[in-house]
Amino acid sequence: MTKQELIAALTARRDAGGLTNAQIALRSGLTERSVRNALSLKGNPQMSSLLALVDALGLELQLAPKGFGERADTDPGYRPVPTRIGNAVGHAAAPTASEPRSRKRSP
């Protein structure tokens, strides 16, 4: 992902959430000017600002090797790799409020 693609993704998330730069500034602890500059096409936010923006937009920044996750038809040698995290999340999901928790009762 290029820097421009990352900024475009953050901007799209802002727009999809109906948020203004001022609201993101309040959530992130950045100034409105910093948010505006970071999300501009020529933006070049510092890492700390980028992380604050990502968090304020309800996202998580993850690093992956270049090319990871590309479609199989673009790289015939690519094979998806199962992750322990992906599998663990499904098994460790906490019960929702509508699901009763089992309780052991003492005799």
PDB file of N, CA and C in Angstrom:
ATOM      1  N   MET A   1       0.851  -1.170   0.000  1.00  0.00           N
ATOM      2  CA  MET A   1       0.000   0.000   0.000  1.00  0.00           C
ATOM      3  C   MET A   1       0.895   1.230   0.000  1.00  0.00           C
ATOM      4  N   THR A   2       0.605   2.123  -0.888  1.00  0.00           N
ATOM      5  CA  THR A   2       1.376   3.360  -0.947  1.00  0.00           C
ATOM      6  C   THR A   2       0.849   4.355   0.081  1.00  0.00           C
ATOM      7  N   LYS A   3       1.612   5.409   0.298  1.00  0.00           N
ATOM      8  CA  LYS A   3       1.193   6.448   1.227  1.00  0.00           C
ATOM      9  C   LYS A   3      -0.125   7.072   0.764  1.00  0.00           C
ATOM     10  N   GLN A   4      -0.248   7.319  -0.532  1.00  0.00           N
ATOM     11  CA  GLN A   4      -1.474   7.916  -1.065  1.00  0.00           C
ATOM     12  C   GLN A   4      -2.673   6.974  -0.871  1.00  0.00           C
ATOM     13  N   GLU A   5      -2.449   5.674  -1.040  1.00  0.00           N
ATOM     14  CA  GLU A   5      -3.535   4.703  -0.834  1.00  0.00           C
ATOM     15  C   GLU A   5      -3.963   4.666   0.635  1.00  0.00           C
ATOM     16  N   LEU A   6      -2.993   4.767   1.527  1.00  0.00           N
ATOM     17  CA  LEU A   6      -3.304   4.779   2.953  1.00  0.00           C
ATOM     18  C   LEU A   6      -4.121   6.014   3.308  1.00  0.00           C
ATOM     19  N   ILE A   7      -3.711   7.163   2.815  1.00  0.00           N
ATOM     20  CA  ILE A   7      -4.442   8.402   3.091  1.00  0.00           C
ATOM     21  C   ILE A   7      -5.844   8.328   2.491  1.00  0.00           C
ATOM     22  N   ALA A   8      -5.951   7.771   1.284  1.00  0.00           N
ATOM     23  CA  ALA A   8      -7.264   7.620   0.652  1.00  0.00           C
ATOM     24  C   ALA A   8      -8.155   6.686   1.476  1.00  0.00           C
ATOM     25  N   ALA A   9      -7.578   5.625   2.028  1.00  0.00           N
ATOM     26  CA  ALA A   9      -8.356   4.697   2.852  1.00  0.00           C
ATOM     27  C   ALA A   9      -8.834   5.378   4.134  1.00  0.00           C
ATOM     28  N   LEU A  10      -7.980   6.172   4.761  1.00  0.00           N
ATOM     29  CA  LEU A  10      -8.368   6.900   5.970  1.00  0.00           C
ATOM     30  C   LEU A  10      -9.459   7.913   5.658  1.00  0.00           C
ATOM     31  N   THR A  11      -9.317   8.613   4.553  1.00  0.00           N
ATOM     32  CA  THR A  11     -10.316   9.603   4.146  1.00  0.00           C
ATOM     33  C   THR A  11     -11.654   8.925   3.842  1.00  0.00           C
ATOM     34  N   ALA A  12     -11.597   7.775   3.169  1.00  0.00           N
ATOM     35  CA  ALA A  12     -12.828   7.037   2.865  1.00  0.00           C
ATOM     36  C   ALA A  12     -13.520   6.593   4.152  1.00  0.00           C
ATOM     37  N   ARG A  13     -12.735   6.160   5.128  1.00  0.00           N
ATOM     38  CA  ARG A  13     -13.297   5.739   6.414  1.00  0.00           C
ATOM     39  C   ARG A  13     -13.947   6.929   7.124  1.00  0.00           C
ATOM     40  N   ARG A  14     -13.284   8.086   7.064  1.00  0.00           N
ATOM     41  CA  ARG A  14     -13.841   9.305   7.657  1.00  0.00           C
ATOM     42  C   ARG A  14     -15.182   9.633   7.007  1.00  0.00           C
ATOM     43  N   ASP A  15     -15.206   9.613   5.683  1.00  0.00           N
ATOM     44  CA  ASP A  15     -16.426   9.954   4.949  1.00  0.00           C
ATOM     45  C   ASP A  15     -17.532   8.935   5.203  1.00  0.00           C
ATOM     46  N   ALA A  16     -17.180   7.652   5.232  1.00  0.00           N
ATOM     47  CA  ALA A  16     -18.175   6.599   5.478  1.00  0.00           C
ATOM     48  C   ALA A  16     -18.792   6.740   6.868  1.00  0.00           C
ATOM     49  N   GLY A  17     -18.006   7.209   7.812  1.00  0.00           N
ATOM     50  CA  GLY A  17     -18.501   7.395   9.177  1.00  0.00           C
ATOM     51  C   GLY A  17     -19.202   8.726   9.380  1.00  0.00           C
ATOM     52  N   GLY A  18     -19.209   9.561   8.338  1.00  0.00           N
ATOM     53  CA  GLY A  18     -19.861  10.865   8.448  1.00  0.00           C
ATOM     54  C   GLY A  18     -19.158  11.789   9.426  1.00  0.00           C
ATOM     55  N   LEU A  19     -17.854  11.610   9.561  1.00  0.00           N
ATOM     56  CA  LEU A  19     -17.090  12.413  10.521  1.00  0.00           C
ATOM     57  C   LEU A  19     -16.457  13.631   9.844  1.00  0.00           C
ATOM     58  N   THR A  20     -16.298  14.678  10.617  1.00  0.00           N
ATOM     59  CA  THR A  20     -15.586  15.858  10.139  1.00  0.00           C
ATOM     60  C   THR A  20     -14.155  15.798  10.663  1.00  0.00           C
ATOM     61  N   ASN A  21     -13.299  16.615  10.080  1.00  0.00           N
ATOM     62  CA  ASN A  21     -11.920  16.694  10.577  1.00  0.00           C
ATOM     63  C   ASN A  21     -11.895  17.172  12.029  1.00  0.00           C
ATOM     64  N   ALA A  22     -12.821  18.057  12.381  1.00  0.00           N
ATOM     65  CA  ALA A  22     -12.880  18.549  13.762  1.00  0.00           C
ATOM     66  C   ALA A  22     -13.220  17.411  14.729  1.00  0.00           C
ATOM     67  N   GLN A  23     -14.148  16.537  14.335  1.00  0.00           N
ATOM     68  CA  GLN A  23     -14.497  15.399  15.199  1.00  0.00           C
ATOM     69  C   GLN A  23     -13.327  14.430  15.331  1.00  0.00           C
ATOM     70  N   ILE A  24     -12.632  14.202  14.238  1.00  0.00           N
ATOM     71  CA  ILE A  24     -11.462  13.319  14.296  1.00  0.00           C
ATOM     72  C   ILE A  24     -10.384  13.941  15.174  1.00  0.00           C
ATOM     73  N   ALA A  25     -10.226  15.261  15.086  1.00  0.00           N
ATOM     74  CA  ALA A  25      -9.244  15.951  15.917  1.00  0.00           C
ATOM     75  C   ALA A  25      -9.557  15.738  17.397  1.00  0.00           C
ATOM     76  N   LEU A  26     -10.825  15.853  17.770  1.00  0.00           N
ATOM     77  CA  LEU A  26     -11.209  15.637  19.167  1.00  0.00           C
ATOM     78  C   LEU A  26     -10.932  14.208  19.609  1.00  0.00           C
ATOM     79  N   ARG A  27     -11.241  13.248  18.751  1.00  0.00           N
ATOM     80  CA  ARG A  27     -11.028  11.837  19.084  1.00  0.00           C
ATOM     81  C   ARG A  27      -9.556  11.470  19.165  1.00  0.00           C
ATOM     82  N   SER A  28      -8.738  12.117  18.332  1.00  0.00           N
ATOM     83  CA  SER A  28      -7.331  11.729  18.220  1.00  0.00           C
ATOM     84  C   SER A  28      -6.389  12.528  19.111  1.00  0.00           C
ATOM     85  N   GLY A  29      -6.843  13.687  19.564  1.00  0.00           N
ATOM     86  CA  GLY A  29      -5.960  14.549  20.344  1.00  0.00           C
ATOM     87  C   GLY A  29      -5.056  15.404  19.467  1.00  0.00           C
ATOM     88  N   LEU A  30      -5.295  15.382  18.165  1.00  0.00           N
ATOM     89  CA  LEU A  30      -4.539  16.209  17.227  1.00  0.00           C
ATOM     90  C   LEU A  30      -5.293  17.505  16.994  1.00  0.00           C
ATOM     91  N   THR A  31      -4.622  18.486  16.419  1.00  0.00           N
ATOM     92  CA  THR A  31      -5.322  19.705  16.046  1.00  0.00           C
ATOM     93  C   THR A  31      -6.079  19.458  14.749  1.00  0.00           C
ATOM     94  N   GLU A  32      -7.091  20.260  14.507  1.00  0.00           N
ATOM     95  CA  GLU A  32      -7.856  20.116  13.272  1.00  0.00           C
ATOM     96  C   GLU A  32      -6.953  20.356  12.059  1.00  0.00           C
ATOM     97  N   ARG A  33      -6.030  21.275  12.196  1.00  0.00           N
ATOM     98  CA  ARG A  33      -5.103  21.556  11.097  1.00  0.00           C
ATOM     99  C   ARG A  33      -4.222  20.341  10.802  1.00  0.00           C
ATOM    100  N   SER A  34      -3.758  19.662  11.848  1.00  0.00           N
ATOM    101  CA  SER A  34      -2.932  18.466  11.665  1.00  0.00           C
ATOM    102  C   SER A  34      -3.715  17.371  10.948  1.00  0.00           C
ATOM    103  N   VAL A  35      -4.985  17.209  11.324  1.00  0.00           N
ATOM    104  CA  VAL A  35      -5.832  16.203  10.674  1.00  0.00           C
ATOM    105  C   VAL A  35      -6.015  16.564   9.210  1.00  0.00           C
ATOM    106  N   ARG A  36      -6.346  17.820   8.948  1.00  0.00           N
ATOM    107  CA  ARG A  36      -6.561  18.276   7.568  1.00  0.00           C
ATOM    108  C   ARG A  36      -5.303  18.061   6.727  1.00  0.00           C
ATOM    109  N   ASN A  37      -4.151  18.425   7.264  1.00  0.00           N
ATOM    110  CA  ASN A  37      -2.900  18.254   6.528  1.00  0.00           C
ATOM    111  C   ASN A  37      -2.572  16.778   6.305  1.00  0.00           C
ATOM    112  N   ALA A  38      -2.778  15.967   7.317  1.00  0.00           N
ATOM    113  CA  ALA A  38      -2.447  14.545   7.206  1.00  0.00           C
ATOM    114  C   ALA A  38      -3.322  13.841   6.181  1.00  0.00           C
ATOM    115  N   LEU A  39      -4.586  14.253   6.087  1.00  0.00           N
ATOM    116  CA  LEU A  39      -5.513  13.595   5.181  1.00  0.00           C
ATOM    117  C   LEU A  39      -5.581  14.251   3.806  1.00  0.00           C
ATOM    118  N   SER A  40      -4.717  15.214   3.565  1.00  0.00           N
ATOM    119  CA  SER A  40      -4.683  15.831   2.233  1.00  0.00           C
ATOM    120  C   SER A  40      -3.885  14.927   1.293  1.00  0.00           C
ATOM    121  N   LEU A  41      -4.076  15.116   0.003  1.00  0.00           N
ATOM    122  CA  LEU A  41      -3.374  14.274  -0.971  1.00  0.00           C
ATOM    123  C   LEU A  41      -1.861  14.409  -0.866  1.00  0.00           C
ATOM    124  N   LYS A  42      -1.393  15.534  -0.365  1.00  0.00           N
ATOM    125  CA  LYS A  42       0.049  15.724  -0.193  1.00  0.00           C
ATOM    126  C   LYS A  42       0.463  15.519   1.262  1.00  0.00           C
ATOM    127  N   GLY A  43      -0.419  14.883   2.027  1.00  0.00           N
ATOM    128  CA  GLY A  43      -0.144  14.676   3.444  1.00  0.00           C
ATOM    129  C   GLY A  43       1.062  13.782   3.680  1.00  0.00           C
ATOM    130  N   ASN A  44       1.749  14.058   4.763  1.00  0.00           N
ATOM    131  CA  ASN A  44       2.906  13.270   5.152  1.00  0.00           C
ATOM    132  C   ASN A  44       2.956  13.225   6.682  1.00  0.00           C
ATOM    133  N   PRO A  45       1.956  12.552   7.284  1.00  0.00           N
ATOM    134  CA  PRO A  45       1.872  12.576   8.744  1.00  0.00           C
ATOM    135  C   PRO A  45       3.011  11.826   9.407  1.00  0.00           C
ATOM    136  N   GLN A  46       3.386  12.287  10.591  1.00  0.00           N
ATOM    137  CA  GLN A  46       4.362  11.568  11.397  1.00  0.00           C
ATOM    138  C   GLN A  46       3.701  10.279  11.881  1.00  0.00           C
ATOM    139  N   MET A  47       4.497   9.315  12.253  1.00  0.00           N
ATOM    140  CA  MET A  47       3.971   8.028  12.695  1.00  0.00           C
ATOM    141  C   MET A  47       3.018   8.195  13.876  1.00  0.00           C
ATOM    142  N   SER A  48       3.353   9.050  14.827  1.00  0.00           N
ATOM    143  CA  SER A  48       2.482   9.238  15.992  1.00  0.00           C
ATOM    144  C   SER A  48       1.129   9.806  15.575  1.00  0.00           C
ATOM    145  N   SER A  49       1.127  10.723  14.620  1.00  0.00           N
ATOM    146  CA  SER A  49      -0.131  11.284  14.121  1.00  0.00           C
ATOM    147  C   SER A  49      -0.922  10.231  13.359  1.00  0.00           C
ATOM    148  N   LEU A  50      -0.235   9.453  12.565  1.00  0.00           N
ATOM    149  CA  LEU A  50      -0.888   8.394  11.798  1.00  0.00           C
ATOM    150  C   LEU A  50      -1.567   7.397  12.728  1.00  0.00           C
ATOM    151  N   LEU A  51      -0.866   6.989  13.769  1.00  0.00           N
ATOM    152  CA  LEU A  51      -1.444   6.043  14.724  1.00  0.00           C
ATOM    153  C   LEU A  51      -2.648   6.647  15.448  1.00  0.00           C
ATOM    154  N   ALA A  52      -2.585   7.930  15.773  1.00  0.00           N
ATOM    155  CA  ALA A  52      -3.713   8.604  16.418  1.00  0.00           C
ATOM    156  C   ALA A  52      -4.910   8.667  15.476  1.00  0.00           C
ATOM    157  N   LEU A  53      -4.674   8.947  14.204  1.00  0.00           N
ATOM    158  CA  LEU A  53      -5.752   8.995  13.214  1.00  0.00           C
ATOM    159  C   LEU A  53      -6.387   7.625  13.033  1.00  0.00           C
ATOM    160  N   VAL A  54      -5.559   6.618  12.900  1.00  0.00           N
ATOM    161  CA  VAL A  54      -6.047   5.249  12.714  1.00  0.00           C
ATOM    162  C   VAL A  54      -6.932   4.858  13.893  1.00  0.00           C
ATOM    163  N   ASP A  55      -6.496   5.135  15.097  1.00  0.00           N
ATOM    164  CA  ASP A  55      -7.261   4.806  16.289  1.00  0.00           C
ATOM    165  C   ASP A  55      -8.565   5.602  16.343  1.00  0.00           C
ATOM    166  N   ALA A  56      -8.504   6.885  16.031  1.00  0.00           N
ATOM    167  CA  ALA A  56      -9.696   7.741  16.063  1.00  0.00           C
ATOM    168  C   ALA A  56     -10.749   7.285  15.059  1.00  0.00           C
ATOM    169  N   LEU A  57     -10.307   6.644  13.991  1.00  0.00           N
ATOM    170  CA  LEU A  57     -11.225   6.161  12.968  1.00  0.00           C
ATOM    171  C   LEU A  57     -11.677   4.720  13.218  1.00  0.00           C
ATOM    172  N   GLY A  58     -11.288   4.173  14.366  1.00  0.00           N
ATOM    173  CA  GLY A  58     -11.706   2.823  14.728  1.00  0.00           C
ATOM    174  C   GLY A  58     -11.017   1.751  13.905  1.00  0.00           C
ATOM    175  N   LEU A  59      -9.801   2.032  13.481  1.00  0.00           N
ATOM    176  CA  LEU A  59      -9.038   1.084  12.676  1.00  0.00           C
ATOM    177  C   LEU A  59      -7.833   0.599  13.457  1.00  0.00           C
ATOM    178  N   GLU A  60      -7.140  -0.360  12.878  1.00  0.00           N
ATOM    179  CA  GLU A  60      -5.921  -0.904  13.465  1.00  0.00           C
ATOM    180  C   GLU A  60      -4.882  -1.001  12.365  1.00  0.00           C
ATOM    181  N   LEU A  61      -3.696  -0.571  12.622  1.00  0.00           N
ATOM    182  CA  LEU A  61      -2.621  -0.637  11.648  1.00  0.00           C
ATOM    183  C   LEU A  61      -1.877  -1.949  11.822  1.00  0.00           C
ATOM    184  N   GLN A  62      -1.750  -2.700  10.745  1.00  0.00           N
ATOM    185  CA  GLN A  62      -1.033  -3.967  10.784  1.00  0.00           C
ATOM    186  C   GLN A  62       0.029  -3.964   9.699  1.00  0.00           C
ATOM    187  N   LEU A  63       1.136  -4.610   9.982  1.00  0.00           N
ATOM    188  CA  LEU A  63       2.211  -4.735   9.008  1.00  0.00           C
ATOM    189  C   LEU A  63       2.225  -6.146   8.462  1.00  0.00           C
ATOM    190  N   ALA A  64       2.491  -6.258   7.176  1.00  0.00           N
ATOM    191  CA  ALA A  64       2.558  -7.563   6.524  1.00  0.00           C
ATOM    192  C   ALA A  64       3.647  -7.501   5.462  1.00  0.00           C
ATOM    193  N   PRO A  65       4.220  -8.627   5.108  1.00  0.00           N
ATOM    194  CA  PRO A  65       5.230  -8.628   4.046  1.00  0.00           C
ATOM    195  C   PRO A  65       4.634  -8.100   2.745  1.00  0.00           C
ATOM    196  N   LYS A  66       5.453  -7.440   1.958  1.00  0.00           N
ATOM    197  CA  LYS A  66       4.981  -6.924   0.674  1.00  0.00           C
ATOM    198  C   LYS A  66       4.381  -8.055  -0.141  1.00  0.00           C
ATOM    199  N   GLY A  67       3.245  -7.791  -0.744  1.00  0.00           N
ATOM    200  CA  GLY A  67       2.590  -8.775  -1.581  1.00  0.00           C
ATOM    201  C   GLY A  67       1.716  -9.745  -0.828  1.00  0.00           C
ATOM    202  N   PHE A  68       1.750  -9.737   0.494  1.00  0.00           N
ATOM    203  CA  PHE A  68       0.937 -10.660   1.278  1.00  0.00           C
ATOM    204  C   PHE A  68      -0.530 -10.339   1.044  1.00  0.00           C
ATOM    205  N   GLY A  69      -1.311 -11.364   0.755  1.00  0.00           N
ATOM    206  CA  GLY A  69      -2.733 -11.171   0.566  1.00  0.00           C
ATOM    207  C   GLY A  69      -3.130 -10.837  -0.854  1.00  0.00           C
ATOM    208  N   GLU A  70      -2.170 -10.813  -1.776  1.00  0.00           N
ATOM    209  CA  GLU A  70      -2.535 -10.560  -3.159  1.00  0.00           C
ATOM    210  C   GLU A  70      -3.391 -11.696  -3.672  1.00  0.00           C
ATOM    211  N   ARG A  71      -4.173 -11.397  -4.650  1.00  0.00           N
ATOM    212  CA  ARG A  71      -5.051 -12.419  -5.208  1.00  0.00           C
ATOM    213  C   ARG A  71      -4.228 -13.505  -5.871  1.00  0.00           C
ATOM    214  N   ALA A  72      -4.734 -14.722  -5.787  1.00  0.00           N
ATOM    215  CA  ALA A  72      -4.015 -15.883  -6.317  1.00  0.00           C
ATOM    216  C   ALA A  72      -3.811 -15.801  -7.820  1.00  0.00           C
ATOM    217  N   ASP A  73      -4.747 -15.152  -8.540  1.00  0.00           N
ATOM    218  CA  ASP A  73      -4.603 -15.099  -9.987  1.00  0.00           C
ATOM    219  C   ASP A  73      -3.513 -14.128 -10.433  1.00  0.00           C
ATOM    220  N   THR A  74      -3.024 -13.274  -9.529  1.00  0.00           N
ATOM    221  CA  THR A  74      -1.931 -12.373  -9.889  1.00  0.00           C
ATOM    222  C   THR A  74      -0.574 -12.981  -9.549  1.00  0.00           C
ATOM    223  N   ASP A  75      -0.560 -13.978  -8.689  1.00  0.00           N
ATOM    224  CA  ASP A  75       0.677 -14.653  -8.310  1.00  0.00           C
ATOM    225  C   ASP A  75       0.376 -16.146  -8.180  1.00  0.00           C
ATOM    226  N   PRO A  76       0.670 -16.929  -9.218  1.00  0.00           N
ATOM    227  CA  PRO A  76       0.322 -18.344  -9.182  1.00  0.00           C
ATOM    228  C   PRO A  76       1.003 -19.119  -8.054  1.00  0.00           C
ATOM    229  N   GLY A  77       2.103 -18.617  -7.512  1.00  0.00           N
ATOM    230  CA  GLY A  77       2.796 -19.308  -6.430  1.00  0.00           C
ATOM    231  C   GLY A  77       2.264 -18.962  -5.051  1.00  0.00           C
ATOM    232  N   TYR A  78       1.308 -18.031  -4.985  1.00  0.00           N
ATOM    233  CA  TYR A  78       0.788 -17.588  -3.690  1.00  0.00           C
ATOM    234  C   TYR A  78      -0.165 -18.611  -3.100  1.00  0.00           C
ATOM    235  N   ARG A  79       0.040 -18.901  -1.827  1.00  0.00           N
ATOM    236  CA  ARG A  79      -0.884 -19.754  -1.084  1.00  0.00           C
ATOM    237  C   ARG A  79      -1.202 -19.054   0.226  1.00  0.00           C
ATOM    238  N   PRO A  80      -2.476 -18.887   0.552  1.00  0.00           N
ATOM    239  CA  PRO A  80      -2.811 -18.231   1.816  1.00  0.00           C
ATOM    240  C   PRO A  80      -2.263 -19.023   3.003  1.00  0.00           C
ATOM    241  N   VAL A  81      -1.859 -18.315   4.012  1.00  0.00           N
ATOM    242  CA  VAL A  81      -1.304 -18.949   5.202  1.00  0.00           C
ATOM    243  C   VAL A  81      -2.292 -18.772   6.346  1.00  0.00           C
ATOM    244  N   PRO A  82      -2.777 -19.869   6.929  1.00  0.00           N
ATOM    245  CA  PRO A  82      -3.684 -19.717   8.071  1.00  0.00           C
ATOM    246  C   PRO A  82      -2.935 -19.131   9.251  1.00  0.00           C
ATOM    247  N   THR A  83      -3.612 -18.320  10.025  1.00  0.00           N
ATOM    248  CA  THR A  83      -2.965 -17.714  11.182  1.00  0.00           C
ATOM    249  C   THR A  83      -3.583 -18.240  12.463  1.00  0.00           C
ATOM    250  N   ARG A  84      -2.778 -18.294  13.485  1.00  0.00           N
ATOM    251  CA  ARG A  84      -3.290 -18.713  14.785  1.00  0.00           C
ATOM    252  C   ARG A  84      -4.283 -17.694  15.317  1.00  0.00           C
ATOM    253  N   ILE A  85      -4.029 -16.416  15.044  1.00  0.00           N
ATOM    254  CA  ILE A  85      -4.913 -15.368  15.551  1.00  0.00           C
ATOM    255  C   ILE A  85      -6.291 -15.511  14.937  1.00  0.00           C
ATOM    256  N   GLY A  86      -6.350 -15.679  13.610  1.00  0.00           N
ATOM    257  CA  GLY A  86      -7.633 -15.816  12.942  1.00  0.00           C
ATOM    258  C   GLY A  86      -8.434 -16.984  13.463  1.00  0.00           C
ATOM    259  N   ASN A  87      -7.770 -18.092  13.721  1.00  0.00           N
ATOM    260  CA  ASN A  87      -8.459 -19.267  14.242  1.00  0.00           C
ATOM    261  C   ASN A  87      -8.853 -19.078  15.700  1.00  0.00           C
ATOM    262  N   ALA A  88      -8.009 -18.437  16.474  1.00  0.00           N
ATOM    263  CA  ALA A  88      -8.265 -18.268  17.900  1.00  0.00           C
ATOM    264  C   ALA A  88      -9.429 -17.323  18.148  1.00  0.00           C
ATOM    265  N   VAL A  89      -9.595 -16.333  17.297  1.00  0.00           N
ATOM    266  CA  VAL A  89     -10.666 -15.366  17.507  1.00  0.00           C
ATOM    267  C   VAL A  89     -12.019 -16.052  17.450  1.00  0.00           C
ATOM    268  N   GLY A  90     -12.193 -16.964  16.505  1.00  0.00           N
ATOM    269  CA  GLY A  90     -13.460 -17.667  16.382  1.00  0.00           C
ATOM    270  C   GLY A  90     -13.768 -18.544  17.584  1.00  0.00           C
ATOM    271  N   HIS A  91     -12.749 -19.140  18.169  1.00  0.00           N
ATOM    272  CA  HIS A  91     -12.955 -20.041  19.303  1.00  0.00           C
ATOM    273  C   HIS A  91     -13.063 -19.299  20.627  1.00  0.00           C
ATOM    274  N   ALA A  92     -12.454 -18.139  20.716  1.00  0.00           N
ATOM    275  CA  ALA A  92     -12.407 -17.431  21.990  1.00  0.00           C
ATOM    276  C   ALA A  92     -13.422 -16.298  22.070  1.00  0.00           C
ATOM    277  N   ALA A  93     -14.364 -16.267  21.144  1.00  0.00           N
ATOM    278  CA  ALA A  93     -15.346 -15.182  21.157  1.00  0.00           C
ATOM    279  C   ALA A  93     -16.150 -15.241  22.448  1.00  0.00           C
ATOM    280  N   ALA A  94     -16.289 -14.104  23.061  1.00  0.00           N
ATOM    281  CA  ALA A  94     -17.060 -14.030  24.300  1.00  0.00           C
ATOM    282  C   ALA A  94     -18.536 -14.125  23.979  1.00  0.00           C
ATOM    283  N   PRO A  95     -19.329 -14.705  24.862  1.00  0.00           N
ATOM    284  CA  PRO A  95     -20.762 -14.787  24.601  1.00  0.00           C
ATOM    285  C   PRO A  95     -21.379 -13.404  24.553  1.00  0.00           C
ATOM    286  N   THR A  96     -22.347 -13.229  23.699  1.00  0.00           N
ATOM    287  CA  THR A  96     -23.014 -11.934  23.601  1.00  0.00           C
ATOM    288  C   THR A  96     -23.997 -11.800  24.743  1.00  0.00           C
ATOM    289  N   ALA A  97     -24.568 -10.615  24.885  1.00  0.00           N
ATOM    290  CA  ALA A  97     -25.497 -10.362  25.981  1.00  0.00           C
ATOM    291  C   ALA A  97     -26.722 -11.257  25.884  1.00  0.00           C
ATOM    292  N   SER A  98     -27.097 -11.661  24.670  1.00  0.00           N
ATOM    293  CA  SER A  98     -28.281 -12.496  24.504  1.00  0.00           C
ATOM    294  C   SER A  98     -28.002 -13.970  24.771  1.00  0.00           C
ATOM    295  N   GLU A  99     -26.739 -14.351  24.811  1.00  0.00           N
ATOM    296  CA  GLU A  99     -26.377 -15.736  25.064  1.00  0.00           C
ATOM    297  C   GLU A  99     -26.180 -15.955  26.555  1.00  0.00           C
ATOM    298  N   PRO A 100     -26.877 -16.915  27.121  1.00  0.00           N
ATOM    299  CA  PRO A 100     -26.689 -17.163  28.559  1.00  0.00           C
ATOM    300  C   PRO A 100     -25.331 -17.791  28.821  1.00  0.00           C
ATOM    301  N   ARG A 101     -24.748 -17.389  29.905  1.00  0.00           N
ATOM    302  CA  ARG A 101     -23.484 -17.992  30.321  1.00  0.00           C
ATOM    303  C   ARG A 101     -23.807 -19.181  31.214  1.00  0.00           C
ATOM    304  N   SER A 102     -23.058 -20.247  31.038  1.00  0.00           N
ATOM    305  CA  SER A 102     -23.301 -21.407  31.900  1.00  0.00           C
ATOM    306  C   SER A 102     -22.643 -21.150  33.233  1.00  0.00           C
ATOM    307  N   ARG A 103     -23.363 -21.482  34.267  1.00  0.00           N
ATOM    308  CA  ARG A 103     -22.836 -21.286  35.624  1.00  0.00           C
ATOM    309  C   ARG A 103     -22.888 -22.595  36.363  1.00  0.00           C
ATOM    310  N   LYS A 104     -21.849 -22.859  37.082  1.00  0.00           N
ATOM    311  CA  LYS A 104     -21.849 -24.046  37.920  1.00  0.00           C
ATOM    312  C   LYS A 104     -22.526 -23.698  39.233  1.00  0.00           C
ATOM    313  N   ARG A 105     -23.417 -24.526  39.617  1.00  0.00           N
ATOM    314  CA  ARG A 105     -24.121 -24.301  40.882  1.00  0.00           C
ATOM    315  C   ARG A 105     -23.587 -25.276  41.917  1.00  0.00           C
ATOM    316  N   SER A 106     -23.373 -24.755  43.066  1.00  0.00           N
ATOM    317  CA  SER A 106     -22.880 -25.646  44.125  1.00  0.00           C
ATOM    318  C   SER A 106     -24.059 -26.404  44.715  1.00  0.00           C
ATOM    319  N   PRO A 107     -23.853 -27.676  45.107  1.00  0.00           N
ATOM    320  CA  PRO A 107     -24.947 -28.503  45.656  1.00  0.00           C
ATOM    321  C   PRO A 107     -25.422 -28.058  46.998  1.00  0.00           C
TER     322      PRO A 107
END
